[in-house]
Coordinates of C-alpha atoms and ligand atoms in Angstrom, one line a residue:
M13 CA 54.0 17.0 -44.1
L14 CA 54.7 16.2 -40.3
A15 CA 52.2 17.7 -37.9
A16 CA 53.7 19.8 -35.1
A17 CA 54.4 17.8 -31.8
L18 CA 51.3 16.4 -30.2
D19 CA 50.1 18.7 -27.4
R20 CA 48.1 15.9 -25.2
E21 CA 46.8 18.6 -22.9
A22 CA 45.6 21.2 -25.6
F23 CA 41.8 19.9 -25.4
T24 CA 39.7 20.2 -22.2
I25 CA 36.7 17.7 -22.2
T26 CA 34.1 20.1 -21.4
K27 CA 31.1 17.8 -21.5
Y28 CA 30.3 14.2 -21.0
D29 CA 27.2 12.3 -21.9
L30 CA 27.7 8.4 -21.5
D31 CA 25.6 5.3 -21.5
V32 CA 27.7 2.8 -19.4
R33 CA 26.8 -0.9 -19.2
L34 CA 28.4 -3.0 -16.4
E35 CA 28.6 -6.8 -16.1
P36 CA 30.1 -7.7 -12.7
E37 CA 30.2 -11.2 -13.6
Q38 CA 32.7 -10.6 -16.4
Q39 CA 34.2 -7.4 -14.7
R40 CA 33.1 -5.8 -18.0
L41 CA 32.5 -2.3 -18.8
G42 CA 31.3 -0.8 -22.1
A43 CA 30.5 2.7 -22.7
R44 CA 28.9 4.7 -25.8
G45 CA 28.2 8.4 -25.9
K46 CA 29.3 11.8 -26.7
I47 CA 32.0 14.0 -25.5
T48 CA 32.7 17.8 -26.3
L49 CA 36.2 18.9 -26.6
R50 CA 37.4 22.4 -26.4
N51 CA 40.8 23.7 -27.6
D52 CA 42.3 25.4 -24.7
S53 CA 45.7 25.8 -26.2
Q54 CA 47.0 28.9 -28.3
H55 CA 47.2 27.0 -31.6
P56 CA 44.7 25.4 -33.8
Q57 CA 44.7 21.5 -33.5
K58 CA 44.1 18.7 -36.2
T59 CA 44.5 15.9 -33.7
V60 CA 43.6 14.8 -30.3
A61 CA 44.9 12.2 -28.1
L62 CA 41.8 10.5 -26.1
Q63 CA 43.0 8.2 -23.3
I64 CA 41.3 5.4 -21.2
S65 CA 42.6 2.7 -18.9
S66 CA 44.8 0.2 -20.5
S67 CA 42.3 -2.6 -19.5
L68 CA 39.9 -0.9 -21.8
S69 CA 39.9 -0.5 -25.6
W70 CA 38.5 1.9 -28.2
R71 CA 35.7 0.7 -30.5
A72 CA 34.7 3.8 -32.5
I73 CA 35.2 7.3 -32.6
R74 CA 32.9 9.5 -34.9
A75 CA 32.3 13.2 -35.7
G76 CA 28.7 13.7 -37.0
D77 CA 27.9 10.5 -38.8
K78 CA 31.5 10.1 -40.0
P79 CA 33.9 7.6 -38.4
L80 CA 37.3 9.0 -37.7
Q81 CA 40.4 7.5 -38.2
F82 CA 42.5 7.0 -35.2
V83 CA 45.7 5.1 -34.1
A84 CA 45.1 3.2 -31.0
Q85 CA 48.3 2.7 -28.8
P86 CA 49.6 2.0 -25.3
F87 CA 50.7 5.1 -23.4
T88 CA 52.5 4.5 -20.1
S89 CA 51.1 6.7 -17.3
D90 CA 50.5 6.2 -13.7
I91 CA 47.6 8.4 -13.8
D92 CA 45.7 5.1 -14.1
H93 CA 45.9 2.3 -11.6
T94 CA 47.2 -0.1 -14.3
G95 CA 50.1 2.2 -14.9
G96 CA 49.1 2.6 -18.4
L97 CA 46.4 4.0 -20.7
S98 CA 44.7 3.1 -24.3
E99 CA 45.4 6.1 -26.1
A100 CA 43.6 6.9 -29.6
I101 CA 45.3 9.5 -31.5
V102 CA 42.4 10.9 -33.5
T103 CA 42.7 12.8 -36.7
L104 CA 39.8 15.5 -36.6
P105 CA 37.9 16.3 -39.5
T106 CA 38.8 19.9 -39.4
E107 CA 41.4 22.0 -37.7
I108 CA 39.8 23.2 -34.4
K109 CA 40.8 26.8 -33.6
P110 CA 41.7 27.9 -30.1
K111 CA 38.5 28.2 -27.9
D112 CA 36.4 26.2 -30.4
T113 CA 34.7 22.9 -29.7
I114 CA 33.9 19.6 -31.4
E115 CA 31.6 17.1 -30.3
L116 CA 32.6 13.4 -30.8
E117 CA 30.9 10.1 -30.5
I118 CA 32.6 7.5 -28.9
G119 CA 32.6 3.8 -28.0
Y120 CA 35.0 1.7 -25.8
E121 CA 34.8 -1.5 -23.7
G122 CA 36.9 -3.9 -21.7
V123 CA 37.5 -4.9 -18.2
I124 CA 38.4 -3.1 -15.0
P125 CA 40.0 -5.7 -12.7
L126 CA 41.9 -5.2 -9.5
D127 CA 45.2 -3.9 -10.6
M128 CA 48.1 -2.5 -8.3
T129 CA 50.8 -2.1 -10.8
R130 CA 51.5 1.4 -10.5
L131 CA 52.1 0.9 -6.9
T132 CA 54.0 -2.4 -6.8
R133 CA 56.4 -1.3 -9.6
V134 CA 57.6 1.4 -7.3
G135 CA 58.3 -1.2 -4.6
I136 CA 55.1 -1.0 -2.5
P137 CA 54.3 -4.5 -1.3
E138 CA 51.2 -5.9 -2.7
A139 CA 49.7 -6.8 0.7
I140 CA 49.6 -2.9 1.4
A141 CA 49.0 -1.7 -2.3
R142 CA 45.7 -3.8 -2.5
H143 CA 44.0 -1.7 0.3
T144 CA 44.7 1.5 -1.5
S145 CA 44.4 0.7 -5.1
W146 CA 41.1 -1.1 -4.5
D147 CA 39.3 -0.1 -7.6
Q148 CA 37.7 -3.1 -9.6
I149 CA 34.6 -4.3 -11.0
G150 CA 34.2 -7.4 -9.0
Q151 CA 31.5 -10.4 -9.2
S152 CA 30.5 -9.4 -5.6
F153 CA 31.6 -6.1 -4.9
T154 CA 32.5 -3.2 -7.4
A155 CA 34.1 0.3 -6.4
V156 CA 35.8 2.3 -9.2
R157 CA 37.2 5.9 -8.8
G158 CA 37.6 8.3 -11.7
A159 CA 40.4 10.3 -13.1
G160 CA 43.6 9.8 -11.0
Y161 CA 42.5 6.2 -10.3
V162 CA 41.0 4.6 -13.2
A163 CA 40.3 6.4 -16.6
W164 CA 36.7 4.7 -17.1
Y165 CA 35.9 7.9 -19.0
P166 CA 38.1 9.6 -21.6
I167 CA 41.0 12.0 -20.4
T168 CA 43.6 13.8 -22.1
T169 CA 46.9 14.1 -20.2
E170 CA 50.5 14.0 -20.4
A171 CA 52.3 11.1 -19.0
A172 CA 52.6 10.9 -15.2
D173 CA 55.3 8.8 -13.5
F174 CA 54.8 8.0 -9.8
S175 CA 58.5 7.4 -9.2
E176 CA 59.4 10.9 -10.4
G177 CA 58.8 13.4 -7.6
N178 CA 55.4 15.0 -7.9
S179 CA 54.9 14.2 -11.5
L180 CA 51.6 12.1 -10.8
F181 CA 50.2 14.6 -8.6
E182 CA 51.0 17.5 -10.8
V183 CA 49.5 15.9 -13.8
T184 CA 46.4 14.8 -11.8
D185 CA 46.0 18.1 -10.3
R186 CA 46.4 20.0 -13.8
W187 CA 43.7 17.6 -15.2
R188 CA 41.2 18.4 -12.1
A189 CA 42.0 22.0 -12.7
R190 CA 41.1 22.0 -16.2
E191 CA 38.0 19.7 -15.7
A192 CA 36.5 21.7 -12.7
G193 CA 34.0 23.5 -14.8
S194 CA 32.9 20.6 -16.9
E195 CA 29.6 18.6 -17.1
F196 CA 29.5 15.1 -16.5
K197 CA 26.7 12.8 -17.3
A198 CA 26.8 9.1 -17.0
R199 CA 23.8 6.7 -17.1
L200 CA 25.0 3.3 -15.6
K201 CA 23.1 0.0 -16.1
I202 CA 23.9 -3.1 -14.6
S203 CA 23.1 -6.5 -16.2
G204 CA 23.4 -9.9 -14.5
G205 CA 22.9 -10.5 -10.7
N206 CA 20.3 -12.5 -9.1
A207 CA 16.8 -11.5 -8.0
E208 CA 17.1 -12.5 -4.6
R209 CA 20.1 -10.5 -3.7
P210 CA 20.2 -7.6 -6.1
F211 CA 22.9 -5.1 -6.6
S212 CA 22.5 -1.6 -5.3
L213 CA 24.5 1.1 -7.4
I214 CA 25.9 4.1 -5.7
C215 CA 27.4 7.0 -7.6
T216 CA 26.1 10.4 -6.7
P217 CA 24.3 10.7 -3.3
S218 CA 21.0 11.6 -4.8
E219 CA 19.1 9.4 -7.4
S220 CA 21.8 6.9 -6.8
I221 CA 19.7 3.8 -6.4
S222 CA 17.2 2.1 -8.6
R223 CA 16.7 -1.5 -8.4
N224 CA 14.2 -3.8 -10.4
N225 CA 14.3 -7.1 -9.1
E226 CA 12.4 -8.6 -12.1
E227 CA 14.2 -7.5 -14.7
Q228 CA 17.7 -7.9 -12.6
V229 CA 18.6 -4.6 -13.8
A230 CA 19.9 -1.9 -11.4
S231 CA 20.6 1.5 -13.0
G232 CA 21.7 4.9 -11.8
D233 CA 22.6 8.6 -12.8
C234 CA 26.1 9.9 -12.2
S235 CA 25.5 13.5 -13.0
W236 CA 27.3 16.9 -12.1
Q237 CA 26.6 20.3 -13.6
Q238 CA 30.2 21.2 -12.8
L239 CA 32.8 18.5 -11.6
G240 CA 34.6 20.8 -9.1
D241 CA 37.0 18.8 -7.3
V242 CA 34.9 15.4 -7.9
A243 CA 36.5 12.3 -9.4
P244 CA 33.2 10.5 -10.6
T245 CA 32.9 7.3 -8.7
F246 CA 30.6 4.3 -8.5
A247 CA 30.1 1.5 -6.2
L248 CA 27.8 -1.6 -6.6
G249 CA 27.1 -4.1 -3.8
R250 CA 24.6 -6.1 -2.1
Y251 CA 23.9 -3.0 0.1
V252 CA 21.3 -2.5 2.9
G253 CA 20.3 1.1 2.8
E254 CA 19.0 3.3 5.6
W255 CA 18.1 7.0 5.3
K256 CA 18.3 9.7 8.0
S257 CA 17.7 13.0 6.1
P258 CA 19.9 14.1 4.4
V259 CA 22.3 11.0 4.7
S260 CA 22.0 7.6 3.1
F261 CA 24.0 4.8 4.9
Y262 CA 24.7 1.8 2.8
N263 CA 26.2 -1.1 4.6
L264 CA 27.1 -4.6 3.5
P265 CA 26.0 -7.6 5.2
G266 CA 27.9 -8.6 8.1
H267 CA 29.0 -5.0 9.1
E268 CA 25.7 -4.2 10.9
S269 CA 27.2 -3.3 14.1
G270 CA 29.5 -0.8 12.4
A271 CA 26.6 0.7 10.4
K272 CA 24.9 1.1 13.8
T273 CA 28.0 3.0 15.1
Y274 CA 27.5 5.5 12.1
L275 CA 23.6 5.6 12.8
D276 CA 24.2 6.3 16.4
A277 CA 26.8 9.0 15.7
F278 CA 24.3 10.8 13.4
V279 CA 22.4 13.0 16.0
P280 CA 25.1 14.6 17.8
A281 CA 27.2 15.1 14.5
S282 CA 24.2 17.1 12.9
I283 CA 23.3 19.0 15.9
F284 CA 26.9 20.2 15.9
V285 CA 27.0 21.0 12.3
S286 CA 23.6 22.7 12.3
E287 CA 24.8 25.0 15.1
F288 CA 28.2 26.1 13.8
F289 CA 28.0 25.5 10.0
G290 CA 24.3 25.9 9.2
K291 CA 21.6 23.2 8.3
P292 CA 22.7 20.3 6.1
T293 CA 20.4 20.1 3.2
A294 CA 22.2 18.5 0.3
P295 CA 22.0 14.7 0.1
V296 CA 25.0 12.7 1.3
A297 CA 26.0 9.0 1.1
I298 CA 28.0 7.0 3.2
A299 CA 28.9 3.4 1.7
D300 CA 30.6 0.5 3.0
F301 CA 33.8 -1.3 1.4
A302 CA 33.8 -5.3 1.2
D303 CA 37.5 -5.0 2.1
P304 CA 37.7 -3.8 5.9
H305 CA 41.1 -2.3 5.3
A306 CA 40.4 -0.4 2.3
A307 CA 41.4 3.2 2.4
P308 CA 38.5 5.6 2.6
F309 CA 37.7 7.7 -0.4
E310 CA 35.6 10.8 -1.0
S311 CA 34.1 12.3 -3.9
G312 CA 32.0 15.3 -3.4
T313 CA 29.3 14.4 -0.9
L314 CA 29.6 10.5 -1.4
L315 CA 32.2 8.8 1.2
L316 CA 33.3 5.3 0.8
V317 CA 34.5 4.0 4.1
S318 CA 34.6 0.5 5.5
M319 CA 32.0 0.1 8.4
A320 CA 33.5 -3.3 9.5
D321 CA 34.8 -1.6 12.7
Q322 CA 33.0 0.4 15.3
D323 CA 35.3 3.3 16.0
R324 CA 32.8 5.9 17.5
K325 CA 35.2 9.0 17.2
L326 CA 36.0 8.2 13.5
A327 CA 32.3 7.6 12.6
G328 CA 31.6 11.1 14.4
T329 CA 34.2 13.0 12.6
N330 CA 33.4 11.4 9.2
L331 CA 29.8 12.3 9.5
V332 CA 30.5 16.0 10.6
H333 CA 32.8 16.2 7.7
E334 CA 30.0 15.0 5.2
L335 CA 27.3 17.1 6.7
V336 CA 29.5 20.3 6.5
H337 CA 29.7 19.5 2.9
S338 CA 25.9 19.2 2.8
A339 CA 25.4 22.4 4.6
I340 CA 28.1 24.5 2.8
P341 CA 28.5 23.9 -1.0
S342 CA 31.3 26.0 -2.4
P343 CA 33.1 26.2 -5.8
R344 CA 36.3 26.7 -4.2
P345 CA 38.3 23.4 -2.8
W346 CA 40.0 25.2 0.1
I347 CA 36.6 26.3 1.5
Y348 CA 34.5 23.3 0.6
E349 CA 37.4 20.7 1.9
G350 CA 39.1 23.0 4.2
L351 CA 36.1 23.9 6.3
A352 CA 34.9 20.2 6.5
H353 CA 38.3 19.1 7.9
F354 CA 38.3 22.3 10.3
A355 CA 35.0 21.1 11.4
E356 CA 36.3 17.7 12.4
A357 CA 38.9 19.4 14.5
V358 CA 36.3 21.5 16.3
Y359 CA 34.1 18.6 16.9
R360 CA 37.1 16.8 18.4
E361 CA 37.8 19.7 20.5
Q362 CA 34.3 19.6 21.9
Q363 CA 34.6 16.1 22.9
G364 CA 38.2 15.8 23.9
G365 CA 39.5 19.6 24.4
R366 CA 41.8 21.6 22.5
D367 CA 45.0 19.2 22.6
A368 CA 42.8 16.4 21.0
A369 CA 41.9 18.8 18.3
L370 CA 45.4 19.9 17.8
D371 CA 46.4 16.0 17.5
L372 CA 43.8 15.7 14.7
L373 CA 45.3 18.7 13.0
A374 CA 48.9 17.7 13.5
A375 CA 48.1 14.4 11.5
H376 CA 47.4 17.0 8.6
R377 CA 50.6 18.9 9.1
A378 CA 53.1 16.1 7.7
A379 CA 51.0 16.2 4.4
F380 CA 52.4 19.8 3.4
V381 CA 55.2 20.5 5.6
D382 CA 57.9 19.2 3.2
S383 CA 56.5 20.9 -0.1
E384 CA 56.4 24.1 2.0
R385 CA 60.0 23.7 2.9
D386 CA 60.8 23.7 -0.7
V387 CA 58.5 26.7 -1.6
A388 CA 60.4 28.8 1.1
D389 CA 63.8 27.8 -0.7
P390 CA 64.9 30.7 -2.8
R391 CA 66.5 28.3 -5.0
M392 CA 63.3 26.7 -6.1
K393 CA 61.2 28.9 -8.2
D394 CA 57.4 28.9 -8.9
L395 CA 56.6 25.9 -6.6
G396 CA 54.2 27.7 -4.5
Q397 CA 50.5 26.7 -4.5
P398 CA 48.1 29.6 -3.1
L399 CA 45.4 28.1 -1.3
A400 CA 42.8 30.0 -3.2
A401 CA 43.6 28.3 -6.6
T402 CA 45.1 25.0 -5.7
F403 CA 43.9 21.6 -6.8
D404 CA 46.4 19.7 -4.7
E405 CA 44.6 17.9 -1.9
T406 CA 47.3 18.3 0.7
Y407 CA 46.8 22.1 0.3
Y408 CA 43.1 22.3 0.1
R409 CA 42.4 19.8 2.5
S410 CA 45.4 19.7 5.1
K411 CA 46.7 23.4 4.9
A412 CA 43.2 24.7 4.6
A413 CA 42.2 23.1 7.7
Y414 CA 45.0 24.9 9.7
V415 CA 44.0 28.3 7.9
W416 CA 40.3 28.0 9.2
W417 CA 41.6 27.1 12.6
M418 CA 44.1 30.0 12.8
L419 CA 41.1 32.3 11.7
R420 CA 39.1 31.0 14.6
D421 CA 41.9 31.6 17.0
M422 CA 42.5 35.1 15.7
V423 CA 38.7 36.4 15.5
G424 CA 36.9 34.2 17.9
A425 CA 34.5 31.4 17.5
D426 CA 31.4 33.9 17.4
A427 CA 32.8 35.9 14.6
L428 CA 33.9 33.1 12.4
E429 CA 30.7 31.3 13.1
Q430 CA 28.8 34.5 11.9
A431 CA 31.0 34.7 8.7
I432 CA 30.5 31.1 7.8
H433 CA 26.7 31.5 8.3
N434 CA 26.8 34.5 6.0
Y435 CA 28.8 32.4 3.1
R436 CA 26.9 31.8 0.0
A437 CA 28.4 29.8 -2.8
L438 CA 26.6 31.9 -5.4
D439 CA 27.8 35.1 -4.0
D440 CA 31.5 33.7 -3.9
T441 CA 32.7 35.2 -7.1
N442 CA 35.6 37.1 -6.1
P443 CA 38.8 35.5 -4.2
K444 CA 38.4 38.1 -1.5
Y445 CA 34.7 37.5 -0.7
V446 CA 35.6 35.0 2.4
E447 CA 38.2 37.7 3.5
R448 CA 35.5 40.4 3.6
L449 CA 33.0 38.0 5.4
V450 CA 35.5 37.5 8.3
E451 CA 36.7 41.1 8.6
T452 CA 32.9 42.2 8.7
A453 CA 32.1 39.8 11.4
S454 CA 35.2 40.4 13.4
K455 CA 35.8 44.0 12.7
R456 CA 39.6 43.3 12.0
D457 CA 41.8 44.0 9.0
L458 CA 43.0 40.5 7.9
S459 CA 44.5 41.4 4.9
W460 CA 48.1 40.2 5.8
F461 CA 46.9 37.1 6.9
F462 CA 45.0 36.2 3.7
E463 CA 47.9 37.6 1.6
D464 CA 50.2 35.3 3.4
W465 CA 48.1 32.1 3.7
V466 CA 45.5 32.2 1.0
Y467 CA 46.4 34.4 -2.0
H468 CA 50.0 33.4 -1.9
D469 CA 52.2 30.5 -1.0
R470 CA 55.5 31.6 0.6
G471 CA 56.3 28.6 2.6
L472 CA 55.4 28.4 6.4
P473 CA 56.4 30.7 9.2
D474 CA 59.2 29.7 11.6
I475 CA 58.9 31.3 14.9
R476 CA 61.2 31.4 18.0
V477 CA 62.0 33.4 20.9
Q478 CA 64.8 35.6 20.2
S479 CA 65.2 37.1 23.7
A480 CA 63.4 37.3 27.1
H481 CA 64.3 39.7 30.0
L482 CA 62.7 39.4 33.6
W483 CA 62.5 42.4 36.0
K484 CA 60.7 43.4 39.1
D485 CA 57.8 45.5 38.7
E486 CA 58.6 48.8 40.9
N487 CA 55.1 49.9 40.9
S488 CA 53.7 46.7 42.3
K489 CA 52.3 47.1 45.8
A490 CA 54.0 46.0 48.9
G491 CA 53.3 42.3 49.6
K492 CA 52.2 41.7 46.0
Q493 CA 55.5 41.3 44.4
T494 CA 55.3 41.0 40.5
Q495 CA 57.7 40.8 37.8
I496 CA 57.5 41.7 34.2
L497 CA 58.8 39.3 31.4
T498 CA 59.5 41.1 28.1
T499 CA 59.7 38.8 25.3
T500 CA 60.8 39.3 21.5
L501 CA 59.7 36.5 19.2
E502 CA 61.2 36.3 15.6
N503 CA 59.8 35.0 12.5
V504 CA 62.3 33.9 10.0
G505 CA 59.7 32.5 7.6
L506 CA 58.2 34.6 4.8
T507 CA 54.7 34.0 6.0
G508 CA 53.3 35.9 9.2
A509 CA 51.1 34.4 11.9
E510 CA 49.4 35.2 15.2
V511 CA 50.9 32.7 17.5
P512 CA 50.0 31.8 21.1
F513 CA 52.9 31.6 23.5
T514 CA 52.6 30.4 27.1
V515 CA 54.9 31.5 29.9
H516 CA 55.4 28.4 32.3
C517 CA 55.9 28.9 36.0
A518 CA 56.4 26.2 38.6
D519 CA 52.6 25.7 39.0
S520 CA 50.8 28.1 37.0
D521 CA 50.8 29.3 33.2
I522 CA 50.2 32.5 31.4
T523 CA 49.1 32.1 27.7
Q524 CA 49.0 35.2 25.3
R525 CA 48.8 35.7 21.6
I526 CA 51.1 37.8 19.4
E527 CA 51.1 38.8 15.6
V528 CA 54.6 38.3 14.2
R529 CA 54.7 39.1 10.5
A530 CA 57.1 37.6 7.8
K531 CA 60.7 38.1 8.4
S532 CA 59.9 40.3 11.5
T533 CA 60.3 40.6 15.3
A534 CA 57.5 41.4 17.9
T535 CA 57.8 42.3 21.4
T536 CA 55.4 41.9 24.4
R537 CA 55.5 42.2 27.9
V538 CA 53.7 39.9 30.4
Q539 CA 53.1 40.5 33.9
T540 CA 53.6 37.7 36.3
A541 CA 53.3 36.8 40.0
C542 CA 55.3 33.7 39.6
T543 CA 58.8 33.1 38.5
P544 CA 58.9 32.2 34.8
L545 CA 60.8 28.8 33.9
E546 CA 60.3 28.7 30.3
I547 CA 58.5 30.1 27.2
V548 CA 56.8 28.0 24.7
V549 CA 55.9 29.4 21.4
N550 CA 53.0 27.9 19.4
D551 CA 50.9 25.2 21.0
G552 CA 50.6 23.4 17.4
S553 CA 47.9 25.6 16.1
V554 CA 50.2 27.3 13.6
P555 CA 52.0 25.1 11.2
E556 CA 55.6 25.9 11.2
S557 CA 58.4 24.7 9.2
D558 CA 60.5 24.0 12.2
L559 CA 58.8 22.8 15.4
T560 CA 61.9 22.0 17.3
N561 CA 62.9 25.7 18.3
N562 CA 59.8 26.6 20.1
V563 CA 60.8 26.2 23.9
F564 CA 63.0 28.8 25.3
K565 CA 64.5 28.3 29.0
I566 CA 64.6 31.4 31.1
S567 CA 67.9 31.4 33.0
E568 CA 67.9 33.0 36.3
K569 CA 70.5 36.0 36.6
Ligands
LIG610 ZN1 35.2 16.4 2.1

């Protein structure tokens, strides 16, 4: 009898317990260990599809002491850098009912060389692809990211296609959401290398390094109680380490001056973070790349970033970002990452003013403005990604950074700071917890804002000046001629916002803020002693679907 169609996402891997041996000389990885699978589907399951990178092969799969039958086959999917997976279709010893679990013993091995297939086959030139698809076990330098980049531990996913719209991101985000509560333990051991220049292994920021020169073995623990938005990542190189509590800095030989830039940026960054976000205490690691052009990557409080250059501003914002993680753990990606990106903007503002901060935020806007346009399109259904629930990076990083910035503009820096200081990850069990903290600190009802920006996704606002009328103020005293400008703003979007608008005169400006709810208008009056020439809505602090309709010229009548 034929089994029902294989549901590749029926099982969640709730626990990993792996022993991994790395042989950099041969680019090899061999793993043995146990995984726990939970049937999260509605139906009993007799088979499971376990997947690892296509450059690795399955050696053994057992339940208890019994070897299980499995069929190994290649499975095309862009979730892995090779563009393919080695899939084992495993026949389970018994049918696993919904919510039930089974523990399997597994073994697999192979190599992890540099591979840009999934990028080059959609036409990205190799010269560019190699700096983003940098994962490899190499003879002198190793850096390998987890699921979404290299399946160096088993995953269970449907096929992802990079060339087909959002397919790759949807499959990856679904995987990460399913695994967010999973426990991950991997003990990594390195064989080979030479005693004079031993390797250092970095995985989690704490307990990441142990070196044994005599036996020429480096080992380390990669463990998380809950993966959250972490993709387990490891790096191996001839690192030089420096520690400034709670940050470990690891640079490669030749990158000393860039490393010094980071060390120099540490004190001002940590003073800033301590003041506005709380004292950083959780361990953080910042580790160098051999390739000076490698795209940075962050996994929890481990940041991989090239220290080859000496960009002081970048070192400062990178440090601020990691220190905020260290100060404010949160199980919610939009809070954990959103606050860290928001902090970068506030830090930039402190150094270069509001415009510099808005420039930094503007670089985030491009990441989500197009998908938000689709969300607002009534013909497209169910595309929305509420911030409170999303595992899509562009939302929980870029959009969330704006949301925190708008909140600060609305309630003021002091009230927001107070709310952030009162935040406790352990108390964050209700999605409305943060709303309550900000409302308590600011004594303002912000439910409409959280409804529009955090709990739902209805696209972005689109605000413009609908009309502006200017008249003389009859009550103004003689000699002090003032005028009144009545302005009506219209928001055609499905999301409301409090937006700043500026009335420009020949040599002075007046800026005010006004709340314009979704599909609404709002009218306000501005008293002015000068003659208004134009009104500019939104200084860039509110992400809008259309920023081209924000200037309104006032014609003289
Ligand atoms: Zn981060």
